[in-house]
Amino acid sequence: MKLSTLLSITGLFLCAPVFAQQRSAKPIPHLEKRGLVTQLIVDGKPYLILGGELHNSNTSSLEYLRPIMAKVAAMHFNTVLGAVNWDLLEPQEGKFDFTLVDGLIKQSRENKMKLVILWFGSWKNGMSHYAPEWVKKDEVRFPRVKMSNGKSTETLNVFAAENLKADATAFAALMKHIKAVDSKERTVIMIQVENEVGIHGDNRDRSDVANTNFAKQVPAELMAGLQKYQTELQPEFKQAWEKAGSKTSGTWEDVFGKGPFGDEVFMAWHYAKYVNAVTAAGKAEYNIPMYVNAWISPVYPRGGPVAYMHDIWRIGAPKIDIFSPDIYQPDFKGIIPLFHHNWNPLFIPECAADSAGASNAYYAIGAHNAIGYSPFAIEERVADPVNGPIPRAYKILEGFAPVILDAQSKGTITAVTITRANPIQTITMGGYTIELRTRHKKMGYERSVPNSSYGIIINSAPDEFIFSGVNLEATFAPVAPGPQMAGIASLWEGIYENGKWKPGRRLNGDNISQSYAMTEQTNRNQTGTVLRFENPGPGILKVKLYKFD
Ligand code: DGJ
């Protein structure tokens, strides 16, 4: 449906916008390929989201929100993720109240943070709790998901044109309003469309309309897409499709098999199409980056953008810019490659705000070129707002971000996390082999803290590296052929402010010596010197090396 048609039925607005219409001043936020990676461009420059998501209900009262936003800004978050709820935005059909949206934007600006708005529309965690009362009460016009026992749920049905029309209308009105009030400041930089969609308690919807659709032929559009992406299909998807016989036409059961896989593909396709249509309506008003988030724990709602449904979502929802994982599981390193494809930049909108949070941020940004990172419920779950790992890390990353983003685009950045299972890690970069381990025990490192040794490494120039890390030690050796030894020519600690290096101490003497057992050291092509992070961190060290025989 065309947006103008959608809006013509929206009627009057409840409240006049509190912001005057603004003429565009800053460039619109967008995604752009820069060098080797796709980056988020905000205010005309690459931007790293050092984000945090507010807990679900806290944006529904501006008074409640006020101290929270100040607290979050003080913790060095440069971006806040906060919900706009459909029921509060459109309490009566066609009558919109933008008070909360305006307040959220205003408070973000007052606290010098950018804002990612989460559209809690038809679905939040797969449920429809945020639908307005006029939707909830009209089950005939706004049909629901049914379970196999024939019982209706509160969850809106993805096959219903009226559900989609109502959601898309509201979302388009929201985006039109954001454009009107934010085209000058560009506080709102990205939108999450819906939240963790999918079916709970079964593999698919069992309503009559779902059953009718399930008996239909798989759309040619989907089959053509699978053909187009055949060389890059997700391995798990490919395997399941092959197991079902790799058919290229027929009903959903014919092509994808009878059972959970076929059911899930069917739901994923219809969620993708629905979310795509909502997104298209919003983008037609104001075209800023939009993403969806996936619930990925073992029991997840079926049909959402989990990794092995990415092919289906990619074909069904081309208006969506990013498929993002909400990561609460310990295997962070195993999960993020599943959401980082050359066509899908990595953005993590939800994750644990615990002690592993900062090391995961470093890893995602340094090893997977993440455009941003965002622990969940930061106002409640960041235990120590001053000395906690996330505030400390974000404080350092804030000024370092331009350097990081430049290195991402050039492919001169990586990251390590030292774990007990993997206590020594070796990377090869810029003609050197760099061995990284946990800082030596005598320096007081707490071995019981998981993921507490981590770092980002940038090869900033020939023979020069920038490290930002916590509890790390690094030693160097040249890559063969050529001289066998690498010494520290100079080592500085410092910080970056707005991407500009501000040196602190020149480190030497005890700060770089590791061993005087020179026979042993030289046997291993080592000099007995080390780059070491001595403070609770993270800090930044810039080292220049030289090679000799
Ligand atoms: C994931 C959801 O997206 C969040 O809104 C929240 O419900 C968390 N799960 C659980 O606290």
Coordinates of C-alpha atoms and ligand atoms in Angstrom, one line a residue:
M1 CA 0.0 0.0 0.0
K2 CA 1.2 3.5 -0.8
L3 CA 2.1 5.6 2.2
S4 CA -0.1 8.4 1.1
T5 CA -3.0 6.0 1.2
L6 CA -2.1 4.8 4.6
L7 CA -1.8 8.3 6.0
S8 CA -5.0 9.5 4.5
I9 CA -6.8 7.3 6.9
T10 CA -4.9 8.3 10.0
G11 CA -7.0 11.3 10.8
L12 CA -6.1 14.0 13.2
F13 CA -3.1 14.1 15.5
L14 CA -3.8 14.3 19.2
C15 CA -1.0 16.6 20.1
A16 CA 0.8 19.1 17.9
P17 CA 4.5 18.4 17.6
V18 CA 6.4 20.3 20.2
F19 CA 9.2 20.9 17.7
A20 CA 8.8 23.3 14.9
Q21 CA 9.3 22.0 11.4
Q22 CA 13.0 21.9 10.8
R23 CA 15.1 22.3 7.7
S24 CA 17.7 19.8 7.1
A25 CA 21.1 20.7 8.4
K26 CA 23.1 17.6 9.1
P27 CA 23.3 14.8 6.5
I28 CA 20.8 12.0 7.1
P29 CA 22.1 8.9 9.0
H30 CA 22.8 6.1 6.6
L31 CA 24.9 3.0 6.0
E32 CA 27.8 3.3 3.6
K33 CA 30.5 1.0 2.3
R34 CA 33.9 2.5 3.4
G35 CA 36.9 0.6 2.3
L36 CA 36.4 -3.0 3.3
V37 CA 33.3 -2.6 5.5
T38 CA 29.9 -1.1 5.8
Q39 CA 29.7 1.6 8.4
L40 CA 27.0 3.7 10.0
I41 CA 27.4 7.4 8.9
V42 CA 26.1 9.9 11.4
D43 CA 26.4 13.6 11.0
G44 CA 28.5 12.9 7.9
K45 CA 31.1 10.8 9.6
P46 CA 31.5 7.1 10.4
Y47 CA 30.0 6.4 13.9
L48 CA 30.5 3.7 16.4
I49 CA 27.5 3.1 18.6
L50 CA 28.6 2.8 22.2
G51 CA 25.1 2.0 23.1
G52 CA 22.9 0.7 25.8
E53 CA 19.2 -0.3 25.7
L54 CA 16.8 1.1 28.3
H55 CA 14.6 -1.4 30.0
N56 CA 11.2 -1.9 28.3
S57 CA 8.9 0.3 30.3
N58 CA 11.2 3.2 31.2
T59 CA 10.5 5.4 28.2
S60 CA 6.7 5.4 29.0
S61 CA 7.1 8.2 31.6
L62 CA 9.3 11.2 30.9
E63 CA 9.6 12.0 34.6
Y64 CA 10.7 8.4 35.3
L65 CA 13.1 8.6 32.4
R66 CA 14.8 11.9 33.3
P67 CA 17.3 10.7 36.0
I68 CA 17.9 7.5 34.0
M69 CA 19.1 9.4 31.0
A70 CA 21.4 11.5 33.0
K71 CA 22.8 8.4 34.7
V72 CA 23.3 6.7 31.3
A73 CA 25.1 9.7 29.8
A74 CA 27.4 9.8 32.8
M75 CA 28.3 6.2 32.1
H76 CA 29.7 7.3 28.7
F77 CA 27.1 5.8 26.5
N78 CA 27.0 7.8 23.3
T79 CA 23.7 6.3 22.1
V80 CA 20.6 5.1 23.9
L81 CA 18.2 2.6 22.6
G82 CA 14.6 3.3 23.8
A83 CA 11.1 2.0 23.0
V84 CA 8.2 3.8 21.4
N85 CA 5.1 1.8 22.2
W86 CA 2.3 1.6 19.6
D87 CA -0.4 1.7 22.3
L88 CA 0.8 5.0 23.7
L89 CA 1.5 6.5 20.3
E90 CA -1.9 5.8 18.9
P91 CA -4.3 5.4 21.8
Q92 CA -7.3 5.9 19.5
E93 CA -7.2 4.8 15.9
G94 CA -5.8 7.6 13.8
K95 CA -5.1 9.9 16.8
F96 CA -1.4 10.1 17.5
D97 CA 0.2 11.4 20.6
F98 CA 3.9 12.2 20.1
T99 CA 4.6 13.5 23.6
L100 CA 6.7 10.6 24.6
V101 CA 8.6 10.5 21.4
D102 CA 9.4 14.2 21.6
G103 CA 10.4 13.8 25.2
L104 CA 12.7 10.9 24.5
I105 CA 14.4 12.9 21.7
K106 CA 14.7 16.0 23.8
Q107 CA 16.2 14.1 26.8
S108 CA 18.6 12.4 24.5
R109 CA 19.8 15.7 23.1
E110 CA 20.0 17.3 26.6
N111 CA 22.3 14.4 27.6
K112 CA 24.3 14.6 24.3
M113 CA 23.4 11.1 23.2
K114 CA 22.1 9.8 19.9
L115 CA 18.9 7.7 19.9
V116 CA 17.9 4.4 18.4
I117 CA 14.2 4.0 18.6
L118 CA 12.7 0.6 19.1
W119 CA 9.3 0.3 17.4
F120 CA 7.2 -1.9 19.7
G121 CA 4.4 -2.4 17.2
S122 CA 2.6 -5.6 16.3
W123 CA 5.2 -7.7 18.2
K124 CA 7.5 -7.5 21.2
N125 CA 9.2 -10.7 22.1
G126 CA 6.8 -12.4 19.7
M127 CA 3.8 -11.2 21.7
S128 CA 1.4 -8.4 20.9
H129 CA 1.3 -6.7 24.3
Y130 CA 2.1 -3.3 22.9
A131 CA -0.8 -3.2 20.4
P132 CA -3.3 -0.5 21.3
E133 CA -6.5 -1.4 23.2
W134 CA -8.6 -0.8 20.0
V135 CA -6.6 -3.5 18.3
K136 CA -6.6 -5.9 21.2
K137 CA -10.4 -5.6 21.6
D138 CA -11.2 -6.3 17.9
E139 CA -10.3 -9.8 17.3
V140 CA -12.4 -10.0 14.1
R141 CA -10.7 -7.1 12.4
F142 CA -7.3 -7.8 13.9
P143 CA -7.0 -11.7 13.8
R144 CA -4.8 -13.6 16.1
V145 CA -2.4 -16.6 16.1
K146 CA -4.1 -19.8 17.0
M147 CA -2.6 -22.8 18.7
S148 CA -3.2 -26.4 17.5
N149 CA -5.8 -26.8 20.3
G150 CA -7.9 -24.3 18.3
K151 CA -7.5 -21.6 21.0
S152 CA -6.7 -18.0 20.1
T153 CA -3.8 -16.1 21.6
E154 CA -3.3 -12.4 22.1
T155 CA -0.7 -12.4 19.4
L156 CA -1.5 -10.6 16.1
N157 CA -1.6 -12.8 13.0
V158 CA 1.0 -12.2 10.4
F159 CA -1.4 -13.1 7.5
A160 CA -3.9 -10.4 8.3
A161 CA -4.0 -7.4 5.9
E162 CA -5.7 -5.2 8.6
N163 CA -3.0 -6.0 11.1
L164 CA -0.3 -4.9 8.7
K165 CA -2.2 -1.9 7.6
A166 CA -2.7 -0.6 11.1
D167 CA 0.9 -1.2 12.2
A168 CA 2.3 0.3 9.0
T169 CA 0.1 3.3 9.3
A170 CA 1.2 4.0 12.9
F171 CA 4.9 3.4 12.0
A172 CA 4.7 5.7 9.0
A173 CA 3.2 8.4 11.2
L174 CA 6.0 7.9 13.7
M175 CA 8.7 8.2 11.0
K176 CA 7.0 11.2 9.4
H177 CA 7.0 12.9 12.8
I178 CA 10.6 12.0 13.5
K179 CA 11.5 13.6 10.1
A180 CA 9.6 16.7 11.0
V181 CA 11.3 17.2 14.4
D182 CA 14.7 15.7 13.9
S183 CA 15.9 16.5 10.3
K184 CA 18.1 19.3 11.7
E185 CA 19.7 17.7 14.7
R186 CA 19.6 14.0 13.5
T187 CA 19.4 12.7 17.1
V188 CA 17.5 9.6 15.9
I189 CA 20.1 7.5 14.0
M190 CA 18.5 4.2 13.5
I191 CA 15.2 2.3 14.1
Q192 CA 14.5 -1.3 15.3
V193 CA 11.3 -2.5 13.6
E194 CA 9.3 -4.7 16.0
N195 CA 11.1 -6.8 18.6
E196 CA 12.1 -10.4 18.5
V197 CA 9.2 -11.6 16.2
G198 CA 8.1 -15.2 16.0
I199 CA 5.6 -17.8 17.2
H200 CA 5.8 -19.2 20.7
G201 CA 4.7 -22.7 21.7
D202 CA 4.6 -24.2 18.2
N203 CA 6.5 -24.1 15.0
R204 CA 3.8 -22.2 13.2
D205 CA 0.5 -20.4 13.5
R206 CA -2.5 -22.9 13.3
S207 CA -5.2 -20.4 12.5
D208 CA -7.4 -21.0 9.5
V209 CA -5.8 -18.3 7.4
A210 CA -2.4 -19.7 8.3
N211 CA -3.4 -23.2 7.3
T212 CA -4.8 -21.8 4.0
N213 CA -1.6 -20.1 3.2
F214 CA 0.4 -23.1 4.3
A215 CA -1.3 -25.2 1.6
K216 CA -0.4 -22.8 -1.1
Q217 CA 2.6 -23.0 -3.4
V218 CA 5.9 -21.5 -2.1
P219 CA 6.0 -18.0 -3.8
A220 CA 8.2 -17.8 -6.9
E221 CA 9.8 -14.7 -5.4
L222 CA 11.3 -16.9 -2.6
M223 CA 12.4 -19.6 -4.9
A224 CA 14.1 -17.1 -7.3
G225 CA 15.8 -15.5 -4.3
L226 CA 17.2 -18.9 -3.1
Q227 CA 18.4 -19.5 -6.6
K228 CA 20.1 -16.1 -6.7
Y229 CA 21.9 -16.7 -3.4
Q230 CA 22.5 -20.4 -3.9
T231 CA 26.3 -20.1 -3.5
E232 CA 26.0 -18.2 -0.2
L233 CA 23.1 -20.0 1.6
Q234 CA 23.5 -20.4 5.4
P235 CA 25.0 -23.9 5.9
E236 CA 22.4 -25.0 8.3
F237 CA 19.6 -23.9 6.1
K238 CA 21.1 -25.5 3.0
Q239 CA 21.5 -28.8 4.9
A240 CA 17.9 -28.8 6.1
W241 CA 16.6 -28.0 2.6
E242 CA 18.8 -30.7 1.1
K243 CA 17.5 -33.1 3.7
A244 CA 14.0 -32.2 2.6
G245 CA 14.9 -33.0 -1.0
S246 CA 16.1 -29.6 -2.4
K247 CA 12.8 -29.2 -4.4
T248 CA 12.3 -25.9 -6.1
S249 CA 8.6 -25.8 -6.4
G250 CA 5.5 -27.1 -4.6
T251 CA 3.8 -26.4 -1.3
W252 CA 5.7 -25.4 1.8
E253 CA 5.7 -29.1 2.9
D254 CA 6.7 -30.2 -0.6
V255 CA 9.7 -27.9 -0.8
F256 CA 10.9 -27.7 2.8
G257 CA 9.5 -30.9 4.2
K258 CA 6.8 -31.8 6.7
G259 CA 7.7 -30.8 10.2
P260 CA 9.5 -28.1 12.2
F261 CA 11.9 -26.9 9.4
G262 CA 9.1 -26.4 6.8
D263 CA 6.9 -24.7 9.4
E264 CA 9.6 -22.3 10.4
V265 CA 10.5 -21.4 6.9
F266 CA 6.9 -20.7 6.2
M267 CA 6.6 -18.4 9.3
A268 CA 9.9 -16.7 8.6
W269 CA 8.8 -15.8 5.1
H270 CA 5.6 -14.3 6.3
Y271 CA 7.1 -12.4 9.2
A272 CA 9.8 -11.1 6.8
K273 CA 7.2 -9.9 4.3
Y274 CA 5.1 -8.2 7.0
V275 CA 8.1 -6.5 8.7
N276 CA 9.3 -5.5 5.3
A277 CA 6.0 -3.8 4.5
V278 CA 6.0 -1.9 7.8
T279 CA 9.6 -0.9 7.3
A280 CA 8.8 0.3 3.7
A281 CA 6.0 2.5 5.0
G282 CA 8.3 4.0 7.5
K283 CA 11.2 4.5 5.2
A284 CA 9.0 6.1 2.6
E285 CA 8.5 8.9 5.2
Y286 CA 12.0 9.1 6.6
N287 CA 14.7 6.8 5.2
I288 CA 17.2 6.1 8.0
P289 CA 18.8 2.6 8.7
M290 CA 16.4 0.0 10.1
Y291 CA 17.2 -3.3 11.7
V292 CA 15.4 -6.3 13.2
N293 CA 16.6 -8.2 16.3
A294 CA 16.5 -12.0 16.8
W295 CA 15.8 -14.0 19.9
I296 CA 18.4 -16.7 19.6
S297 CA 18.4 -18.9 22.7
P298 CA 17.6 -22.6 22.1
V299 CA 13.9 -22.1 22.7
Y300 CA 13.2 -19.1 20.5
P301 CA 10.0 -17.9 18.8
R302 CA 9.8 -19.6 15.4
G303 CA 10.0 -17.4 12.2
G304 CA 12.3 -14.7 13.6
P305 CA 15.5 -13.7 11.9
V306 CA 17.7 -16.3 13.5
A307 CA 20.9 -17.1 11.6
Y308 CA 19.7 -20.0 9.6
M309 CA 16.6 -18.1 8.5
H310 CA 18.7 -15.2 7.1
D311 CA 18.3 -16.4 3.5
I312 CA 14.5 -16.3 3.9
W313 CA 14.6 -12.9 5.6
R314 CA 17.1 -11.5 3.2
I315 CA 14.8 -12.3 0.3
G316 CA 11.5 -11.4 2.0
A317 CA 12.7 -8.2 3.8
P318 CA 15.1 -6.3 1.5
K319 CA 14.1 -3.0 3.2
I320 CA 15.7 -4.2 6.5
D321 CA 19.3 -3.1 6.6
I322 CA 20.6 -5.3 9.4
F323 CA 19.7 -8.6 11.1
S324 CA 20.9 -8.4 14.7
P325 CA 21.3 -11.0 17.4
D326 CA 20.3 -10.4 21.1
I327 CA 23.0 -12.3 22.8
Y328 CA 22.5 -13.5 26.4
Q329 CA 24.4 -16.8 25.9
P330 CA 28.0 -17.4 26.9
D331 CA 29.2 -18.3 23.4
F332 CA 29.4 -14.8 22.2
K333 CA 32.4 -15.5 19.9
G334 CA 30.6 -18.4 18.3
I335 CA 27.4 -16.4 17.7
I336 CA 28.6 -13.2 16.2
P337 CA 30.0 -14.7 13.0
L338 CA 26.6 -16.1 12.3
F339 CA 25.2 -12.5 12.1
H340 CA 28.2 -10.9 10.4
H341 CA 28.0 -11.4 6.6
N342 CA 29.5 -9.3 3.9
W343 CA 26.0 -8.1 3.2
N344 CA 25.0 -7.7 6.9
P345 CA 27.1 -5.5 9.2
L346 CA 27.2 -6.5 12.8
F347 CA 25.1 -4.6 15.4
I348 CA 24.3 -6.1 18.7
P349 CA 21.3 -4.3 20.2
E350 CA 21.0 -6.5 23.3
C351 CA 23.5 -8.4 25.4
A352 CA 24.4 -8.9 29.0
A353 CA 25.8 -5.9 30.8
D354 CA 27.9 -8.0 33.1
S355 CA 31.7 -8.3 33.4
A356 CA 32.0 -10.1 30.0
G357 CA 30.1 -7.2 28.4
A358 CA 33.1 -5.0 27.9
S359 CA 35.4 -7.7 26.5
N360 CA 32.6 -8.7 24.1
A361 CA 32.3 -5.1 23.0
Y362 CA 36.0 -5.0 22.3
Y363 CA 35.8 -8.3 20.4
A364 CA 32.8 -7.4 18.3
I365 CA 34.2 -4.0 17.3
G366 CA 37.8 -5.2 16.8
A367 CA 37.4 -8.7 15.3
H368 CA 34.1 -8.3 13.5
N369 CA 34.0 -4.6 12.6
A370 CA 30.7 -4.1 14.6
I371 CA 29.0 -0.8 13.9
G372 CA 27.8 -0.8 17.5
Y373 CA 27.2 -2.6 20.7
S374 CA 24.5 -2.3 23.3
P375 CA 24.0 -4.1 26.6
F376 CA 20.4 -4.4 27.8
A377 CA 18.7 -2.6 30.7
I378 CA 21.8 -0.6 31.4
E379 CA 20.1 1.7 33.9
E380 CA 19.6 -1.3 36.2
R381 CA 22.2 -3.8 35.2
V382 CA 25.5 -1.9 35.0
A383 CA 26.5 -2.6 38.6
D384 CA 29.1 0.1 39.0
P385 CA 28.4 3.2 36.9
V386 CA 31.8 4.6 37.4
N387 CA 34.3 1.8 37.6
G388 CA 32.3 -1.0 35.9
P389 CA 33.9 -2.6 32.9
I390 CA 31.4 -1.1 30.4
P391 CA 31.6 2.6 31.6
R392 CA 35.4 2.3 31.7
A393 CA 35.6 0.8 28.3
Y394 CA 33.1 3.2 26.7
K395 CA 35.1 6.2 28.2
I396 CA 38.2 5.0 26.4
L397 CA 36.4 4.0 23.2
E398 CA 34.6 7.3 22.9
G399 CA 37.7 9.3 21.7
F400 CA 39.3 6.2 20.1
A401 CA 36.3 5.5 17.9
P402 CA 37.5 7.6 14.8
V403 CA 40.8 5.6 14.8
I404 CA 38.9 2.3 15.2
L405 CA 36.5 3.1 12.4
D406 CA 39.4 4.1 10.1
A407 CA 41.2 0.9 10.9
Q408 CA 38.0 -1.1 10.3
S409 CA 37.7 0.3 6.8
K410 CA 41.4 -0.5 6.1
G411 CA 41.3 -4.0 7.6
T412 CA 44.1 -3.1 10.0
I413 CA 42.3 -4.0 13.3
T414 CA 41.7 -7.1 15.3
A415 CA 40.8 -8.1 18.8
V416 CA 41.5 -10.9 21.3
T417 CA 39.8 -12.2 24.4
I418 CA 42.0 -14.4 26.6
T419 CA 40.1 -17.3 28.2
R420 CA 41.2 -20.1 30.5
A421 CA 40.6 -22.5 27.6
N422 CA 42.7 -20.3 25.3
P423 CA 45.3 -18.6 27.5
I424 CA 47.8 -17.6 24.9
Q425 CA 46.8 -16.2 21.6
T426 CA 48.9 -15.4 18.6
I427 CA 48.0 -13.0 15.9
T428 CA 49.9 -12.0 12.8
M429 CA 49.7 -8.4 11.7
G430 CA 51.9 -5.9 9.9
G431 CA 54.8 -8.3 9.5
Y432 CA 54.9 -9.3 13.2
T433 CA 53.7 -12.3 15.2
I434 CA 52.2 -10.9 18.4
E435 CA 51.7 -13.3 21.3
L436 CA 49.1 -12.2 23.8
R437 CA 48.4 -13.5 27.2
T438 CA 47.0 -12.5 30.6
R439 CA 49.1 -10.0 32.5
H440 CA 51.6 -11.7 34.7
K441 CA 50.3 -13.0 38.0
K442 CA 52.7 -11.0 40.1
M443 CA 51.1 -7.8 38.8
G444 CA 48.0 -8.7 40.7
Y445 CA 45.7 -10.1 38.0
E446 CA 42.6 -11.7 39.3
R447 CA 42.4 -15.1 37.5
S448 CA 38.9 -15.9 38.6
V449 CA 37.3 -13.2 36.6
P450 CA 36.2 -14.5 33.2
N451 CA 37.0 -12.6 30.1
S452 CA 39.0 -10.1 32.0
S453 CA 41.9 -10.0 29.6
Y454 CA 41.0 -8.5 26.3
G455 CA 42.2 -6.0 23.8
I456 CA 41.9 -4.3 20.4
I457 CA 45.0 -4.2 18.3
I458 CA 45.5 -1.8 15.3
N459 CA 48.4 -1.8 12.9
S460 CA 48.6 2.0 12.6
A461 CA 51.7 2.3 10.5
P462 CA 54.7 0.2 9.4
D463 CA 56.3 -1.2 12.6
E464 CA 53.6 0.7 14.7
F465 CA 50.7 -0.7 16.7
I466 CA 48.0 0.8 18.9
F467 CA 46.7 -1.4 21.7
S468 CA 43.7 -0.8 23.9
G469 CA 43.3 -3.5 26.5
V470 CA 42.8 -4.8 30.0
N471 CA 45.1 -7.2 31.9
L472 CA 47.1 -8.0 28.8
E473 CA 50.7 -8.6 27.9
A474 CA 52.0 -8.7 24.4
T475 CA 55.4 -9.8 23.0
F476 CA 56.5 -9.5 19.4
A477 CA 58.6 -11.4 16.8
P478 CA 59.1 -10.5 13.1
V479 CA 57.5 -12.8 10.5
A480 CA 60.1 -14.7 8.6
P481 CA 62.0 -14.2 6.3
G482 CA 64.2 -11.4 7.6
P483 CA 65.5 -10.3 11.0
Q484 CA 64.5 -12.7 13.8
M485 CA 64.1 -10.3 16.7
A486 CA 61.8 -7.4 17.4
G487 CA 62.5 -4.8 20.0
I488 CA 60.5 -1.9 21.4
A489 CA 61.7 1.3 19.9
S490 CA 59.3 3.4 21.9
L491 CA 56.2 2.8 24.0
W492 CA 53.7 5.5 25.0
E493 CA 50.6 5.4 27.1
G494 CA 47.9 7.9 26.2
I495 CA 44.4 8.4 25.2
Y496 CA 42.5 9.6 22.1
E497 CA 40.3 12.6 22.3
N498 CA 38.1 13.0 19.2
G499 CA 40.5 10.8 17.4
K500 CA 43.6 12.8 18.4
W501 CA 46.4 11.1 20.2
K502 CA 47.3 12.7 23.6
P503 CA 50.4 11.0 24.9
G504 CA 50.9 10.4 28.6
R505 CA 54.0 8.7 30.0
R506 CA 56.7 7.2 27.9
L507 CA 57.0 3.7 29.3
N508 CA 60.3 2.0 29.8
G509 CA 62.4 0.2 32.4
D510 CA 60.4 -1.9 34.7
N511 CA 57.3 -1.1 32.8
I512 CA 58.5 -3.1 29.8
S513 CA 60.9 -5.7 31.2
Q514 CA 59.6 -9.2 31.6
S515 CA 62.7 -11.4 32.0
Y516 CA 66.5 -11.1 32.4
A517 CA 67.1 -14.7 31.4
M518 CA 68.6 -13.7 28.1
T519 CA 69.8 -17.1 27.0
E520 CA 66.3 -18.5 27.4
Q521 CA 64.7 -15.4 25.9
T522 CA 67.0 -15.3 22.8
N523 CA 66.5 -19.0 22.2
R524 CA 62.9 -18.1 21.7
N525 CA 63.7 -15.0 19.6
Q526 CA 62.5 -12.8 22.4
T527 CA 64.1 -9.7 23.9
G528 CA 62.8 -10.0 27.5
T529 CA 60.6 -7.0 27.0
V530 CA 56.8 -6.8 26.9
L531 CA 53.9 -4.4 26.3
R532 CA 51.8 -4.6 29.4
F533 CA 48.5 -3.1 30.6
E534 CA 49.2 -2.3 34.2
N535 CA 46.1 -0.3 35.3
P536 CA 42.6 -1.7 35.8
G537 CA 42.1 -0.6 32.2
P538 CA 41.3 -0.4 29.5
G539 CA 44.1 1.9 28.6
I540 CA 45.8 2.7 25.3
L541 CA 49.4 2.0 24.4
K542 CA 51.2 3.0 21.2
V543 CA 54.3 1.0 20.4
K544 CA 56.9 1.4 17.8
L545 CA 59.0 -1.7 17.0
Y546 CA 62.3 -2.3 15.3
K547 CA 63.7 -5.5 13.9
F548 CA 67.3 -6.8 14.3
D549 CA 69.2 -10.0 14.1
Ligands
DGJ1 C1 14.8 -9.6 24.9 C2 13.8 -8.5 24.7 O1 14.0 -8.0 23.4 C3 13.9 -7.5 25.7 O2 13.0 -6.5 25.4 C4 13.7 -8.1 27.0 O3 12.4 -8.6 27.1 C5 14.8 -9.1 27.3 N1 14.7 -10.1 26.3 C6 14.6 -9.9 28.6 O4 14.7 -9.0 29.7

